[in-house]
Structures are given as structure tokens and as C-alpha cells.
mmCIF file of C-alpha atoms and ligand atoms in Angstrom:
data_model
loop_
_atom_site.group_PDB
_atom_site.id
_atom_site.type_symbol
_atom_site.label_atom_id
_atom_site.label_comp_id
_atom_site.label_asym_id
_atom_site.label_seq_id
_atom_site.Cartn_x
_atom_site.Cartn_y
_atom_site.Cartn_z
ATOM 1 C CA MET X 85 -134.916 -139.569 -15.071
ATOM 2 C CA ARG X 86 -132.006 -139.560 -13.258
ATOM 3 C CA MET X 87 -132.565 -141.945 -10.008
ATOM 4 C CA SER X 88 -130.371 -141.869 -6.890
ATOM 5 C CA ARG X 89 -126.815 -143.982 -7.203
ATOM 6 C CA ARG X 90 -128.525 -145.538 -3.768
ATOM 7 C CA MET X 91 -130.030 -147.708 -6.291
ATOM 8 C CA GLU X 92 -127.451 -148.583 -8.496
ATOM 9 C CA ASN X 93 -126.481 -150.367 -5.219
ATOM 10 C CA ILE X 94 -129.566 -152.370 -4.584
ATOM 11 C CA PRO X 95 -129.162 -155.605 -6.265
ATOM 12 C CA PRO X 96 -133.308 -157.653 -6.852
ATOM 13 C CA TYR X 97 -134.374 -158.978 -3.615
ATOM 14 C CA LEU X 98 -132.913 -162.969 -3.018
ATOM 15 C CA PHE X 99 -135.288 -164.501 -4.164
ATOM 16 C CA VAL X 100 -136.745 -162.576 -7.315
ATOM 17 C CA GLU X 101 -133.729 -164.097 -9.336
ATOM 18 C CA ILE X 102 -134.789 -167.847 -8.214
ATOM 19 C CA ASN X 103 -138.494 -167.185 -8.827
ATOM 20 C CA ARG X 104 -137.974 -166.364 -11.757
ATOM 21 C CA LYS X 105 -135.759 -169.385 -13.100
ATOM 22 C CA ILE X 106 -138.987 -171.527 -11.009
ATOM 23 C CA ALA X 107 -141.362 -170.115 -13.137
ATOM 24 C CA GLU X 108 -139.899 -169.812 -16.541
ATOM 25 C CA LYS X 109 -139.328 -173.807 -16.394
ATOM 26 C CA ARG X 110 -142.948 -174.081 -14.811
ATOM 27 C CA ALA X 111 -144.407 -171.803 -18.104
ATOM 28 C CA ARG X 112 -142.585 -174.714 -20.433
ATOM 29 C CA GLY X 113 -144.731 -176.852 -18.481
ATOM 30 C CA GLU X 114 -141.516 -178.650 -16.278
ATOM 31 C CA GLU X 115 -142.777 -179.645 -12.664
ATOM 32 C CA VAL X 116 -140.317 -177.876 -10.375
ATOM 33 C CA PHE X 117 -140.497 -178.586 -6.302
ATOM 34 C CA SER X 118 -139.239 -176.182 -4.205
ATOM 35 C CA PHE X 119 -136.964 -176.290 -1.194
ATOM 36 C CA ALA X 120 -136.251 -172.569 -1.539
ATOM 37 C CA ILE X 121 -138.839 -169.946 -0.045
ATOM 38 C CA GLY X 122 -139.496 -170.248 3.734
ATOM 39 C CA ASP X 123 -142.189 -169.583 4.227
ATOM 40 C CA PRO X 124 -144.069 -171.284 6.760
ATOM 41 C CA ASP X 125 -146.723 -174.141 4.154
ATOM 42 C CA MET X 126 -149.273 -174.087 7.209
ATOM 43 C CA PRO X 127 -152.228 -172.035 7.576
ATOM 44 C CA THR X 128 -152.854 -168.989 10.381
ATOM 45 C CA PRO X 129 -154.638 -171.351 13.310
ATOM 46 C CA ASP X 130 -158.208 -170.940 12.843
ATOM 47 C CA ASN X 131 -158.739 -168.869 16.702
ATOM 48 C CA ILE X 132 -156.941 -165.904 15.272
ATOM 49 C CA VAL X 133 -157.769 -165.363 11.360
ATOM 50 C CA ASP X 134 -161.922 -165.646 12.854
ATOM 51 C CA LYS X 135 -160.464 -162.976 15.282
ATOM 52 C CA LEU X 136 -159.706 -161.200 11.850
ATOM 53 C CA CYS X 137 -162.815 -161.455 10.290
ATOM 54 C CA GLN X 138 -165.185 -159.753 13.729
ATOM 55 C CA ALA X 139 -161.924 -157.070 13.588
ATOM 56 C CA ALA X 140 -162.727 -156.515 9.812
ATOM 57 C CA ARG X 141 -166.751 -155.231 10.886
ATOM 58 C CA ASP X 142 -165.709 -153.248 13.912
ATOM 59 C CA THR X 143 -165.135 -149.901 11.796
ATOM 60 C CA ASP X 144 -163.277 -148.644 14.712
ATOM 61 C CA ASN X 145 -161.041 -150.532 12.366
ATOM 62 C CA HIS X 146 -161.117 -148.257 9.762
ATOM 63 C CA ARG X 147 -159.531 -145.181 11.109
ATOM 64 C CA TYR X 148 -155.866 -144.511 10.788
ATOM 65 C CA PRO X 149 -154.399 -146.679 13.632
ATOM 66 C CA GLU X 150 -151.315 -145.490 15.968
ATOM 67 C CA THR X 151 -147.670 -145.361 14.926
ATOM 68 C CA ALA X 152 -146.784 -147.000 18.557
ATOM 69 C CA GLY X 153 -149.464 -150.372 18.051
ATOM 70 C CA LEU X 154 -152.511 -150.668 19.845
ATOM 71 C CA PRO X 155 -152.040 -150.349 24.103
ATOM 72 C CA GLU X 156 -153.332 -153.880 24.688
ATOM 73 C CA LEU X 157 -151.492 -155.211 21.728
ATOM 74 C CA ARG X 158 -148.472 -154.183 23.113
ATOM 75 C CA ARG X 159 -149.283 -154.632 27.350
ATOM 76 C CA ALA X 160 -149.744 -158.591 25.351
ATOM 77 C CA ILE X 161 -146.235 -158.895 23.868
ATOM 78 C CA ALA X 162 -144.737 -157.589 27.402
ATOM 79 C CA ASN X 163 -146.635 -160.716 28.681
ATOM 80 C CA TRP X 164 -145.994 -162.883 26.667
ATOM 81 C CA TYR X 165 -142.179 -161.917 26.702
ATOM 82 C CA GLN X 166 -142.761 -162.266 30.724
ATOM 83 C CA LYS X 167 -144.916 -165.562 30.550
ATOM 84 C CA ARG X 168 -142.402 -167.269 27.730
ATOM 85 C CA PHE X 169 -138.879 -166.143 28.769
ATOM 86 C CA ASN X 170 -139.462 -164.446 32.145
ATOM 87 C CA VAL X 171 -138.697 -160.887 30.643
ATOM 88 C CA SER X 172 -138.965 -157.634 32.014
ATOM 89 C CA LEU X 173 -140.679 -154.925 29.458
ATOM 90 C CA ASN X 174 -142.718 -151.395 30.035
ATOM 91 C CA PRO X 175 -144.643 -152.326 27.393
ATOM 92 C CA GLU X 176 -144.991 -148.290 27.486
ATOM 93 C CA THR X 177 -141.469 -147.695 26.448
ATOM 94 C CA GLU X 178 -139.967 -150.675 25.339
ATOM 95 C CA VAL X 179 -142.215 -152.907 22.930
ATOM 96 C CA LEU X 180 -142.563 -151.667 19.166
ATOM 97 C CA PRO X 181 -145.080 -153.622 16.851
ATOM 98 C CA LEU X 182 -143.993 -153.217 13.138
ATOM 99 C CA ILE X 183 -145.005 -154.091 10.102
ATOM 100 C CA GLY X 184 -143.454 -157.905 10.141
ATOM 101 C CA SER X 185 -139.681 -157.105 11.416
ATOM 102 C CA LYS X 186 -138.167 -157.079 8.364
ATOM 103 C CA GLU X 187 -139.410 -153.488 8.132
ATOM 104 C CA GLY X 188 -137.881 -152.275 11.250
ATOM 105 C CA ILE X 189 -134.963 -154.264 10.511
ATOM 106 C CA GLY X 190 -134.717 -151.928 7.594
ATOM 107 C CA HIS X 191 -135.799 -148.821 9.099
ATOM 108 C CA MET X 192 -134.024 -149.197 12.518
ATOM 109 C CA ALA X 193 -130.533 -148.196 10.188
ATOM 110 C CA LEU X 194 -132.069 -144.795 9.498
ATOM 111 C CA CYS X 195 -131.533 -144.901 13.483
ATOM 112 C CA PHE X 196 -128.037 -145.280 13.534
ATOM 113 C CA ILE X 197 -126.052 -145.472 10.174
ATOM 114 C CA ASP X 198 -124.540 -141.812 8.573
ATOM 115 C CA PRO X 199 -123.251 -142.426 5.273
ATOM 116 C CA GLU X 200 -119.942 -144.166 5.532
ATOM 117 C CA ASP X 201 -120.640 -145.703 9.396
ATOM 118 C CA VAL X 202 -120.794 -149.095 9.894
ATOM 119 C CA ALA X 203 -122.460 -151.902 10.994
ATOM 120 C CA LEU X 204 -120.923 -155.684 11.682
ATOM 121 C CA VAL X 205 -123.383 -157.956 9.792
ATOM 122 C CA PRO X 206 -123.499 -162.064 9.713
ATOM 123 C CA ASP X 207 -121.955 -163.864 6.398
ATOM 124 C CA PRO X 208 -124.177 -165.962 5.671
ATOM 125 C CA GLY X 209 -126.924 -163.666 6.698
ATOM 126 C CA TYR X 210 -130.602 -162.280 6.487
ATOM 127 C CA PRO X 211 -129.856 -159.945 3.544
ATOM 128 C CA VAL X 212 -131.974 -157.065 5.165
ATOM 129 C CA TYR X 213 -129.482 -155.823 7.645
ATOM 130 C CA ALA X 214 -126.568 -155.313 4.747
ATOM 131 C CA MET X 215 -129.590 -153.514 2.365
ATOM 132 C CA GLY X 216 -130.998 -151.395 5.051
ATOM 133 C CA THR X 217 -127.001 -150.168 6.358
ATOM 134 C CA ILE X 218 -126.376 -149.450 2.657
ATOM 135 C CA LEU X 219 -129.081 -148.041 2.372
ATOM 136 C CA ALA X 220 -128.669 -145.213 4.832
ATOM 137 C CA GLY X 221 -125.232 -144.999 2.763
ATOM 138 C CA GLY X 222 -123.374 -146.931 5.793
ATOM 139 C CA LYS X 223 -121.264 -149.947 5.370
ATOM 140 C CA PRO X 224 -121.601 -153.679 6.451
ATOM 141 C CA HIS X 225 -118.716 -154.750 7.289
ATOM 142 C CA TYR X 226 -119.496 -159.026 7.215
ATOM 143 C CA LEU X 227 -119.079 -161.262 10.373
ATOM 144 C CA PRO X 228 -118.307 -165.173 8.738
ATOM 145 C CA LEU X 229 -119.792 -167.488 10.628
ATOM 146 C CA LEU X 230 -118.211 -170.909 10.173
ATOM 147 C CA SER X 231 -118.679 -174.450 10.780
ATOM 148 C CA LYS X 232 -115.534 -174.969 12.978
ATOM 149 C CA ASN X 233 -117.278 -171.978 15.573
ATOM 150 C CA LYS X 234 -120.453 -173.895 15.450
ATOM 151 C CA PHE X 235 -121.898 -170.543 12.944
ATOM 152 C CA LEU X 236 -121.341 -168.252 15.897
ATOM 153 C CA PRO X 237 -119.200 -165.006 14.686
ATOM 154 C CA ASP X 238 -116.022 -164.638 16.001
ATOM 155 C CA LEU X 239 -116.318 -161.292 17.889
ATOM 156 C CA ASP X 240 -112.636 -161.074 18.773
ATOM 157 C CA ALA X 241 -111.549 -161.634 15.199
ATOM 158 C CA ILE X 242 -112.954 -158.107 14.567
ATOM 159 C CA PRO X 243 -110.463 -155.519 13.275
ATOM 160 C CA ALA X 244 -110.055 -152.634 15.842
ATOM 161 C CA GLU X 245 -110.557 -150.099 12.497
ATOM 162 C CA VAL X 246 -113.477 -151.956 12.092
ATOM 163 C CA LEU X 247 -114.672 -151.582 15.659
ATOM 164 C CA GLU X 248 -114.122 -147.786 15.599
ATOM 165 C CA LYS X 249 -116.588 -146.822 13.190
ATOM 166 C CA ALA X 250 -119.379 -149.814 14.404
ATOM 167 C CA LYS X 251 -122.161 -148.598 15.785
ATOM 168 C CA LEU X 252 -124.477 -151.483 15.749
ATOM 169 C CA LEU X 253 -124.833 -155.279 15.962
ATOM 170 C CA TRP X 254 -126.264 -157.506 13.968
ATOM 171 C CA LEU X 255 -127.452 -161.267 15.373
ATOM 172 C CA ASN X 256 -130.292 -164.198 14.575
ATOM 173 C CA TYR X 257 -130.569 -167.104 16.653
ATOM 174 C CA PRO X 258 -131.676 -169.731 15.822
ATOM 175 C CA ASN X 259 -130.218 -168.798 12.422
ATOM 176 C CA ASN X 260 -131.841 -167.897 9.549
ATOM 177 C CA PRO X 261 -129.645 -170.087 6.752
ATOM 178 C CA THR X 262 -127.081 -171.568 8.507
ATOM 179 C CA GLY X 263 -129.581 -173.646 11.307
ATOM 180 C CA ALA X 264 -127.769 -172.459 14.029
ATOM 181 C CA VAL X 265 -128.378 -171.430 18.226
ATOM 182 C CA ALA X 266 -127.229 -169.731 20.594
ATOM 183 C CA SER X 267 -126.569 -170.097 23.847
ATOM 184 C CA PRO X 268 -126.832 -167.767 26.912
ATOM 185 C CA ASP X 269 -123.250 -167.444 27.543
ATOM 186 C CA PHE X 270 -123.233 -166.483 23.544
ATOM 187 C CA PHE X 271 -124.763 -163.883 24.531
ATOM 188 C CA LYS X 272 -123.986 -162.517 27.933
ATOM 189 C CA ARG X 273 -120.204 -162.407 25.767
ATOM 190 C CA VAL X 274 -122.172 -160.117 23.397
ATOM 191 C CA VAL X 275 -123.198 -158.118 26.202
ATOM 192 C CA GLN X 276 -119.662 -157.741 27.163
ATOM 193 C CA PHE X 277 -118.467 -156.823 23.583
ATOM 194 C CA ALA X 278 -121.205 -154.229 22.853
ATOM 195 C CA LYS X 279 -120.832 -152.446 26.348
ATOM 196 C CA LYS X 280 -116.278 -152.242 25.508
ATOM 197 C CA HIS X 281 -116.938 -151.368 22.518
ATOM 198 C CA ASP X 282 -120.089 -149.358 22.604
ATOM 199 C CA LEU X 283 -122.654 -151.371 20.082
ATOM 200 C CA ALA X 284 -126.632 -151.248 19.208
ATOM 201 C CA VAL X 285 -127.534 -154.557 19.579
ATOM 202 C CA CYS X 286 -130.094 -155.474 17.320
ATOM 203 C CA HIS X 287 -130.680 -159.336 17.906
ATOM 204 C CA ASP X 288 -133.333 -160.709 14.996
ATOM 205 C CA GLY X 289 -135.071 -163.648 16.954
ATOM 206 C CA PRO X 290 -138.233 -164.926 14.589
ATOM 207 C CA TYR X 291 -137.440 -168.408 14.973
ATOM 208 C CA SER X 292 -137.653 -168.723 18.891
ATOM 209 C CA GLU X 293 -140.802 -171.058 18.757
ATOM 210 C CA VAL X 294 -139.933 -173.416 16.172
ATOM 211 C CA CYS X 295 -138.152 -175.803 17.751
ATOM 212 C CA TYR X 296 -137.112 -179.579 18.039
ATOM 213 C CA ASP X 297 -136.536 -182.797 20.447
ATOM 214 C CA GLU X 298 -138.018 -180.638 23.243
ATOM 215 C CA TYR X 299 -134.856 -177.843 22.495
ATOM 216 C CA GLN X 300 -136.248 -174.143 23.827
ATOM 217 C CA PRO X 301 -134.186 -171.404 22.285
ATOM 218 C CA THR X 302 -132.813 -168.668 24.620
ATOM 219 C CA SER X 303 -133.966 -164.828 24.015
ATOM 220 C CA PHE X 304 -131.521 -162.485 23.410
ATOM 221 C CA MET X 305 -133.211 -160.578 26.196
ATOM 222 C CA GLU X 306 -132.422 -162.883 28.796
ATOM 223 C CA VAL X 307 -129.394 -161.899 29.399
ATOM 224 C CA ASP X 308 -128.436 -159.508 32.131
ATOM 225 C CA GLY X 309 -127.784 -156.145 30.730
ATOM 226 C CA ALA X 310 -129.181 -157.290 27.395
ATOM 227 C CA LYS X 311 -132.159 -154.188 27.838
ATOM 228 C CA GLU X 312 -128.493 -151.704 28.301
ATOM 229 C CA VAL X 313 -127.269 -152.631 24.968
ATOM 230 C CA GLY X 314 -129.882 -153.664 22.660
ATOM 231 C CA VAL X 315 -133.515 -154.687 21.454
ATOM 232 C CA GLU X 316 -134.737 -158.156 19.601
ATOM 233 C CA PHE X 317 -137.004 -158.319 17.360
ATOM 234 C CA HIS X 318 -139.626 -160.641 16.705
ATOM 235 C CA SER X 319 -142.307 -161.486 14.455
ATOM 236 C CA PHE X 320 -146.370 -164.261 13.976
ATOM 237 C CA SER X 321 -144.742 -165.274 11.106
ATOM 238 C CA LYS X 322 -143.236 -167.967 11.614
ATOM 239 C CA SER X 323 -144.843 -168.448 15.265
ATOM 240 C CA TYR X 324 -148.124 -168.504 13.928
ATOM 241 C CA ASN X 325 -147.913 -169.099 10.669
ATOM 242 C CA MET X 326 -148.662 -165.351 9.729
ATOM 243 C CA THR X 327 -146.340 -164.013 7.296
ATOM 244 C CA GLY X 328 -149.796 -162.630 4.906
ATOM 245 C CA TRP X 329 -150.429 -160.134 7.756
ATOM 246 C CA ARG X 330 -146.553 -158.284 8.492
ATOM 247 C CA ILE X 331 -147.181 -157.736 11.405
ATOM 248 C CA GLY X 332 -144.253 -158.152 14.213
ATOM 249 C CA MET X 333 -142.588 -156.369 17.462
ATOM 250 C CA VAL X 334 -139.162 -154.672 18.350
ATOM 251 C CA VAL X 335 -138.177 -155.156 21.925
ATOM 252 C CA GLY X 336 -135.978 -153.668 24.764
ATOM 253 C CA ASN X 337 -134.138 -149.930 24.630
ATOM 254 C CA ALA X 338 -136.233 -147.477 25.033
ATOM 255 C CA GLU X 339 -134.130 -145.433 23.337
ATOM 256 C CA MET X 340 -133.800 -147.705 20.613
ATOM 257 C CA ILE X 341 -137.413 -148.228 20.678
ATOM 258 C CA ASP X 342 -138.355 -144.732 21.105
ATOM 259 C CA ALA X 343 -135.350 -144.048 17.670
ATOM 260 C CA LEU X 344 -137.118 -146.148 15.704
ATOM 261 C CA LYS X 345 -141.068 -145.196 16.277
ATOM 262 C CA ARG X 346 -140.079 -141.687 15.440
ATOM 263 C CA VAL X 347 -138.434 -142.869 12.211
ATOM 264 C CA LYS X 348 -141.725 -144.850 11.182
ATOM 265 C CA SER X 349 -143.748 -142.112 12.383
ATOM 266 C CA ASN X 350 -142.705 -140.021 9.751
ATOM 267 C CA LEU X 351 -143.001 -142.799 6.987
ATOM 268 C CA ASP X 352 -145.845 -145.268 7.854
ATOM 269 C CA SER X 353 -149.467 -144.701 10.249
ATOM 270 C CA GLY X 354 -149.168 -148.714 11.210
ATOM 271 C CA ILE X 355 -150.441 -151.854 11.624
ATOM 272 C CA PRO X 356 -153.745 -152.154 10.543
ATOM 273 C CA GLN X 357 -155.171 -152.376 13.971
ATOM 274 C CA ALA X 358 -158.074 -155.429 12.634
ATOM 275 C CA ILE X 359 -154.619 -157.000 12.207
ATOM 276 C CA GLN X 360 -153.063 -155.820 15.277
ATOM 277 C CA GLN X 361 -156.631 -157.177 17.152
ATOM 278 C CA ALA X 362 -155.491 -160.701 15.744
ATOM 279 C CA ALA X 363 -152.484 -161.028 16.921
ATOM 280 C CA ILE X 364 -153.433 -160.401 20.333
ATOM 281 C CA GLU X 365 -155.410 -163.062 19.468
ATOM 282 C CA ALA X 366 -152.318 -164.996 18.602
ATOM 283 C CA LEU X 367 -150.612 -164.273 21.783
ATOM 284 C CA THR X 368 -153.165 -164.574 23.944
ATOM 285 C CA GLY X 369 -155.236 -167.512 21.940
ATOM 286 C CA PRO X 370 -154.702 -171.241 22.750
ATOM 287 C CA GLN X 371 -151.180 -172.040 21.656
ATOM 288 C CA ASP X 372 -151.462 -176.162 21.055
ATOM 289 C CA ALA X 373 -151.126 -174.931 17.005
ATOM 290 C CA ILE X 374 -147.274 -174.005 18.058
ATOM 291 C CA LYS X 375 -146.516 -177.249 18.590
ATOM 292 C CA LYS X 376 -148.344 -178.993 16.206
ATOM 293 C CA HIS X 377 -146.580 -177.219 13.177
ATOM 294 C CA ASN X 378 -143.007 -178.546 15.482
ATOM 295 C CA ALA X 379 -143.873 -181.617 15.140
ATOM 296 C CA VAL X 380 -145.117 -181.826 11.206
ATOM 297 C CA TYR X 381 -141.675 -179.954 10.158
ATOM 298 C CA GLN X 382 -139.587 -181.892 13.001
ATOM 299 C CA ARG X 383 -140.566 -185.081 10.674
ATOM 300 C CA ARG X 384 -139.814 -183.324 7.293
ATOM 301 C CA ARG X 385 -136.315 -182.588 8.718
ATOM 302 C CA ASP X 386 -135.678 -185.815 9.685
ATOM 303 C CA LEU X 387 -136.345 -187.014 6.284
ATOM 304 C CA ILE X 388 -134.862 -184.139 4.365
ATOM 305 C CA VAL X 389 -131.525 -184.514 6.670
ATOM 306 C CA ASP X 390 -131.406 -188.707 5.902
ATOM 307 C CA LEU X 391 -132.056 -187.713 2.333
ATOM 308 C CA LEU X 392 -129.206 -185.264 1.987
ATOM 309 C CA ASN X 393 -126.700 -187.385 3.813
ATOM 310 C CA ASP X 394 -127.413 -190.260 2.053
ATOM 311 C CA LEU X 395 -126.662 -188.350 -1.450
ATOM 312 C CA GLY X 396 -123.452 -187.279 0.635
ATOM 313 C CA LEU X 397 -124.500 -183.602 1.332
ATOM 314 C CA GLU X 398 -123.705 -183.284 5.135
ATOM 315 C CA ALA X 399 -125.791 -181.948 6.964
ATOM 316 C CA LYS X 400 -126.520 -181.525 10.848
ATOM 317 C CA PRO X 401 -130.855 -181.719 12.264
ATOM 318 C CA PRO X 402 -131.405 -177.922 13.286
ATOM 319 C CA LYS X 403 -132.394 -177.520 16.499
ATOM 320 C CA ALA X 404 -134.742 -174.790 15.580
ATOM 321 C CA GLY X 405 -135.958 -172.806 13.011
ATOM 322 C CA LEU X 406 -137.210 -173.805 8.864
ATOM 323 C CA TYR X 407 -133.922 -174.947 7.269
ATOM 324 C CA VAL X 408 -131.579 -177.406 6.206
ATOM 325 C CA TRP X 409 -128.457 -175.495 5.864
ATOM 326 C CA ALA X 410 -126.223 -178.769 3.869
ATOM 327 C CA LYS X 411 -122.643 -178.991 1.893
ATOM 328 C CA VAL X 412 -122.413 -179.444 -1.163
ATOM 329 C CA PRO X 413 -120.565 -182.747 -2.960
ATOM 330 C CA ASP X 414 -116.612 -181.537 -3.899
ATOM 331 C CA GLY X 415 -116.385 -180.522 -6.914
ATOM 332 C CA TYR X 416 -119.049 -178.306 -6.882
ATOM 333 C CA THR X 417 -120.009 -174.998 -5.550
ATOM 334 C CA SER X 418 -122.948 -173.978 -4.668
ATOM 335 C CA LEU X 419 -125.110 -172.359 -6.592
ATOM 336 C CA ASP X 420 -123.435 -174.384 -9.973
ATOM 337 C CA PHE X 421 -125.095 -177.328 -7.197
ATOM 338 C CA THR X 422 -127.599 -175.166 -7.212
ATOM 339 C CA ASN X 423 -128.552 -175.494 -11.030
ATOM 340 C CA ASP X 424 -127.378 -178.244 -11.237
ATOM 341 C CA LEU X 425 -130.116 -180.015 -9.075
ATOM 342 C CA LEU X 426 -132.554 -177.439 -11.247
ATOM 343 C CA ASP X 427 -131.616 -178.588 -14.272
ATOM 344 C CA LYS X 428 -131.189 -182.087 -14.012
ATOM 345 C CA VAL X 429 -134.109 -182.784 -11.263
ATOM 346 C CA GLY X 430 -136.578 -179.882 -10.544
ATOM 347 C CA VAL X 431 -135.413 -179.187 -7.481
ATOM 348 C CA ALA X 432 -134.706 -175.900 -6.243
ATOM 349 C CA VAL X 433 -132.118 -174.972 -3.032
ATOM 350 C CA ILE X 434 -130.540 -171.439 -2.321
ATOM 351 C CA PRO X 435 -127.690 -171.470 -2.657
ATOM 352 C CA GLY X 436 -125.818 -170.068 0.612
ATOM 353 C CA THR X 437 -123.953 -167.270 -2.190
ATOM 354 C CA GLY X 438 -127.303 -165.924 -1.984
ATOM 355 C CA TYR X 439 -127.378 -165.048 2.236
ATOM 356 C CA GLY X 440 -123.555 -163.627 1.211
ATOM 357 C CA SER X 441 -120.078 -164.931 0.562
ATOM 358 C CA SER X 442 -118.985 -167.502 3.817
ATOM 359 C CA GLY X 443 -122.197 -169.002 2.505
ATOM 360 C CA GLU X 444 -120.647 -170.615 -0.149
ATOM 361 C CA GLY X 445 -120.383 -174.932 -0.552
ATOM 362 C CA TYR X 446 -123.380 -174.666 1.113
ATOM 363 C CA VAL X 447 -127.169 -174.823 -0.082
ATOM 364 C CA ARG X 448 -130.135 -173.776 1.881
ATOM 365 C CA LEU X 449 -133.325 -175.958 1.962
ATOM 366 C CA SER X 450 -136.571 -174.848 3.844
ATOM 367 C CA LEU X 451 -139.056 -177.260 5.509
ATOM 368 C CA THR X 452 -142.153 -175.567 4.606
ATOM 369 C CA VAL X 453 -142.787 -177.439 1.859
ATOM 370 C CA PRO X 454 -145.869 -179.708 1.704
ATOM 371 C CA ASP X 455 -146.428 -182.831 2.527
ATOM 372 C CA ALA X 456 -148.504 -183.479 -0.304
ATOM 373 C CA MET X 457 -145.555 -182.423 -2.472
ATOM 374 C CA LEU X 458 -142.712 -183.347 -0.287
ATOM 375 C CA VAL X 459 -142.776 -187.241 -1.483
ATOM 376 C CA LYS X 460 -142.330 -186.700 -4.459
ATOM 377 C CA ALA X 461 -140.460 -184.116 -3.954
ATOM 378 C CA LEU X 462 -137.455 -185.893 -1.496
ATOM 379 C CA SER X 463 -137.643 -188.567 -4.488
ATOM 380 C CA ARG X 464 -136.979 -186.526 -7.137
ATOM 381 C CA LEU X 465 -133.785 -184.847 -4.731
ATOM 382 C CA ALA X 466 -132.841 -189.086 -4.373
ATOM 383 C CA GLY X 467 -132.661 -188.895 -8.285
ATOM 384 C CA TRP X 468 -130.005 -186.696 -8.656
ATOM 385 C CA GLN X 469 -127.094 -189.039 -8.209
ATOM 386 C CA ASN X 470 -128.786 -191.094 -10.680
ATOM 387 C CA ALA X 471 -129.477 -188.216 -13.367
ATOM 388 C CA ARG X 472 -125.619 -187.092 -12.560
ATOM 389 C CA ASN X 473 -123.966 -190.136 -12.838
ATOM 390 C CA ARG X 474 -126.261 -190.811 -16.529
ATOM 391 C CA PHE X 475 -125.396 -188.019 -17.833
ATOM 392 C CA THR X 476 -121.872 -188.335 -16.765
ATOM 393 C CA ALA X 477 -121.424 -191.947 -18.415
ATOM 394 C CA ARG X 478 -122.357 -190.076 -21.299
ATOM 395 C CA LYS X 479 -120.096 -187.622 -21.749
HETATM 396 C C1 PLP I 746 -138.461 -164.553 7.507
HETATM 397 C C2 PLP I 746 -137.730 -164.092 8.645
HETATM 398 C C3 PLP I 746 -138.301 -162.402 8.967
HETATM 399 C C4 PLP I 746 -139.285 -161.552 8.198
HETATM 400 O O1 PLP I 746 -140.089 -161.976 8.965
HETATM 401 P P1 PLP I 746 -140.911 -161.056 8.638
HETATM 402 O O2 PLP I 746 -142.270 -160.369 10.920
HETATM 403 O O3 PLP I 746 -142.277 -161.717 8.348
HETATM 404 O O4 PLP I 746 -140.927 -159.117 7.989
HETATM 405 C C5 PLP I 746 -136.466 -161.766 9.815
HETATM 406 N N1 PLP I 746 -135.409 -161.764 9.614
HETATM 407 C C6 PLP I 746 -135.164 -163.309 9.282
HETATM 408 C C7 PLP I 746 -133.786 -164.058 10.345
HETATM 409 C C8 PLP I 746 -136.082 -164.021 9.158
HETATM 410 O O5 PLP I 746 -135.772 -165.478 8.708
#
């Protein structure tokens, strides 16, 4: 067998390695508490699951779906954007449902990137932006997200020769993993910058509904001119706890959406229709579950952030998203600290460097630890300093 050179550049997906270590410990009978994975722990709301069960019995849904998605779903997405963000979208040309937003994010690179082309990718960032680029034969150019810039990329720092080759600009706010949010002013600057340098913008916004303290995240689509330069990826996964059903969407620039639809129509055969109908229920049914879930996350956020600061890990409470981005104590790298936590107190977090080299010095903790486990997980975490002191004393 001779596999492609492309395969040599594909590392295993980030969580594979961490899950392997956790599984090993558990196999030895050790208890492990994981703050590692960003997958909502609470179930999909009942009204959505009921709709899905009912739709599964409808024989019309047993056949191939259309790549473009059900017209009713595209309309429901457009209406939701109108209601939520006051953004008008044409459901025929400016909305495309996806098999989860990860799928669309990965495939978008095929629409823009030829060998040697560049995509501008946030660092730290969701790994798919860079991997999609690499699989298409292109090169990611990483934009450091630094605390001193409020974890926004410094667009003016991108070298001119990079900008010449760059075709795509990836952004993600509310941000995974840093928990940062972006203002409308930042998005306005992005639109100007994209026009000036002929960049297509892909904003990834799956956390727009996961927010705290009355804060309401902005959609990239809200700013003037956004639709001329870009699209926004969104998802049912985090808003409605639907990660397992695999459904998301992309909205905005019609040319970009048409290109992605052409790629997808040659690779996949759409989203199971029963799941599309469940997604319509999610958008058009009662929305109270969102508030309820956010209240749970907010309480966990405060417990986690307080404890981290007590332990000397600087962390700010995020205004949105599912993650706390915490500074590791002096004298540790992200990876050292991650291993130390796992080995000494059986607590799993993600090293910041798993999301890119600018994540060095940080770890990510997810707010999706079930309440029943959180108290114990926190008390384990609280024991880290004692465990460390005991360990140092013995040495
Ligand atoms: C969770 C997540 C997604 C993926 O969402 P799916 O719709 O489940 O594929 C995309 N982007 C970011 C930044 C995420 O954290």
C-alpha cells in the first residue's frame, strides 16, 4: 500500500491522544475527572427529540435528502438570523445546512485553496481551520491570539508577502479555546481589511447562544458589508445540545455558499431529513432551554474560575462559550501542567498548545462537567497544590 504524502501531515485529532491517556488510567481502576472535552453534558431538549422520533417514522424521510437541505429548514435558519441578529438572508442562496459545522469548515478550504495558497488561521484555534487548509494542499499562516490584544488577531502585523498569498481569513468569536469575545467594531475592521486584501472571511460562531451575565454575542453578519466578503458558520450543537445529531449551517456570501454546495454535492448526500426536521423544531420551538443551560454553565464557570484563581492559575470568567482559559503556574509548560494534574490528582484538562503554539502557558477547562461530578472534580483539583507540596517535600 502506498498512501498519499498528505497523510504524513495529518496528526491524530487532538482529543484522541488525551482520551487514550484517560482510558489507560481508567483501565487501571483510577478515577479520572475530565474538564477536557467541549461536548454539552445535558441532553437535547425533549421537544426536539420528540420531533426527531416522530420524523423518523415518516417514510418520506427514509430516502436520500437534497444537498441544499429542506427549503423549510433554510427558511427557519433565515428567520432565526432575522429575529436573533436582525440580519436578512435569502434562504435560497445565502443559507446552507451542514452535517455539523465541522464538515462545512473542513470542506470550505477546497473551494479556495490551491497548493501553496495561504489561509490565515487563529492560534490558538479550533484545529479544523488549519487541517482543512493542509488537506487542500495549502499553508496555514497562524495569527497569534494574545492576552495583550484581548485574544483578537493583530491584522496589521501580518506580513505583506503573506497577505499576497492569503485567500481565506478564519475567525471564531465567542472564541474556543480562549473564551474571548469580539465587538462589532472589530468585525467592521475585519470587513475593511478583507476588502483591501481580497480575502474571503469565514467566521465560526457556534457559541453565540452560550453566554452569561446578560452579554449577547455579535454575529459577524450584523456588520455592514460582511455579506460581501464572507460567511458565518453556525451550529445546533452548542445552542441546543445536539452534538450527536450532526447538524449545522453556513450563511452569508452567496458565491461562497454556492461553491461549498458544489463541493458537497459531489461528496455527501445531505443531512438525514428527520434530523433537519428536528433542527427546524429547535429553531422555531420554545427557546427556554437555552437560558436554563446557560444558567447551569454560568454557575459552573464561577466555581471553576474562583478555584483556579485560589490555586494561583490566573483565569477570567468568560462572557460566552464553554471554556475557561487559565494560565498555568510559573515554572510549568502547558503540557507539563496537564500531565501533572492528570498524574497527581486525576484531573484532565487540555494543554493550550493542543490548539497551537501561542496557547503555550495556558490550559483549557470545559464547563461541560456534569453537576453530579463537578463537586468531586473540583475537590480533586483543589487538592493539586497539596499533592504538589507533598511531592516536592518528598524529593
Ligand atoms: C464545537 C465547535 C464546532 C463544531 O460544531 P459541530 O457543528 O458540532 O461540527 C465548530 N467550531 C468550534 C470553534 C467549535 O468549538
